[in-house]
Structures are given as structure tokens and as C-alpha cells.
Steps between C-alpha positions, in 0.01 A plus 500: 500500500524340842378139475285365767356147520167627389628690199740207404204266524265709288775568244579123478140425449461775228809375312393128529167593345610739237554416131809291456821699478370797696803677658468652851649838591531627856720799472480774235410404152808484258465710188473182273308275728371168390140421417285343613596621844357598834627793711458480875542848654476551878151466620308793666445424864268653766418373842207487737418373839368140501452384868633614832818289449547540116482730209471446118704593208287556190690448179413621152738370228476626137691225307564600138474238223686587170470344160548588133146643467197584698326176431777281613552702811123468581520128424790435741332733771166316480676167511669602826187656645304181417757282670458713813124464484513128419700459816230657706703816541757302706871529428717230667769655725852370405802478727845635425571210270184560299323196637132535604408515866172415655400864501316719244448853410143606451485731197221767554537679167598391154418739221649552152548863383623664189854639524739627229502351152570128506454490865226410763523529863356242747404674822523252787399564856539311826508557876771367737460494883784565724518488874626786710847443634423646842145374582406652835252347730159555360250647758153343479232690310146562612387215275756264669355589845140460387576154355663402827204627714255319278683168531497529865127578522424197277684255717 
């Protein structure tokens, strides 16, 4: 998985709020993986227009929590989901050294779903806004012109 500042920040938050001793996996799961553990596959990403000068990436990440039985997997998953909710669905963004910055990721979705035996998935969603690299001059719209006319008439 390619780690971005957002996925690293969310993964760090999850591991810090999971039961003690939870092992993170970012690549393929080993045959005899440790439990409790959390597997972080690559998120699903789509995009959409946001403004005339930006677009959004919409992320959906199904993080899998493993334990020795279904109840323990659910307990760890609900603990993580509760931590996200208790933090007002805000995840602190960390820098490359893992230190918190002044920025946050607004989580838009946090759902627990059944997975395989002894596993639960936490489906996490968020949106990230990016600016176009080649922003061309934006021509005024009819609304812009009408606002300009209205201001001149009122003066």
C-alpha cells in the first residue's frame, strides 16, 4: 500500500486506540499473522469536481480487525469506532515524523461490518480536496455579473 499523510494519520489513530498489542499490517497478510491485528489494504478512491479551481478525492477504506474469536474482533472494532466518534470524527494529521500538525481529517463514514470468522471490518470514509495544477483564468458567470450590477445600482 502506498502511504499518504492521510492514510498514515488514520492508521496511527487506529493503532493508538486499538486494544494493547494490536499489530498493524500494511502489505499482504502473512500465513501465521499475529492477533490481535489490523490489516490496512489500499483504500478505494474516486474523484469529483469540487469548485472551479479544485477537485475532491473520495476515499473508502475497509480496515480489517482480526482477533482470536468474533467477539474479540468486534470488541476491538467497536473500541476503534468509538474513539473516532468520541473525537468528533476528526483525525489529527501527522507529519512524516508521526507528530501531529494543526490539520485534521474529517471522517464522513465509520461503520463496522462482519467479515470472515474472527474478523470485523471498519469502513472509513473521508474526502480530500486538491487544487488543479494548471488553474486557468476563470471567466465570470452570469451570477457574478448580476452581483456586480446589483452593487453598482445600490451605490
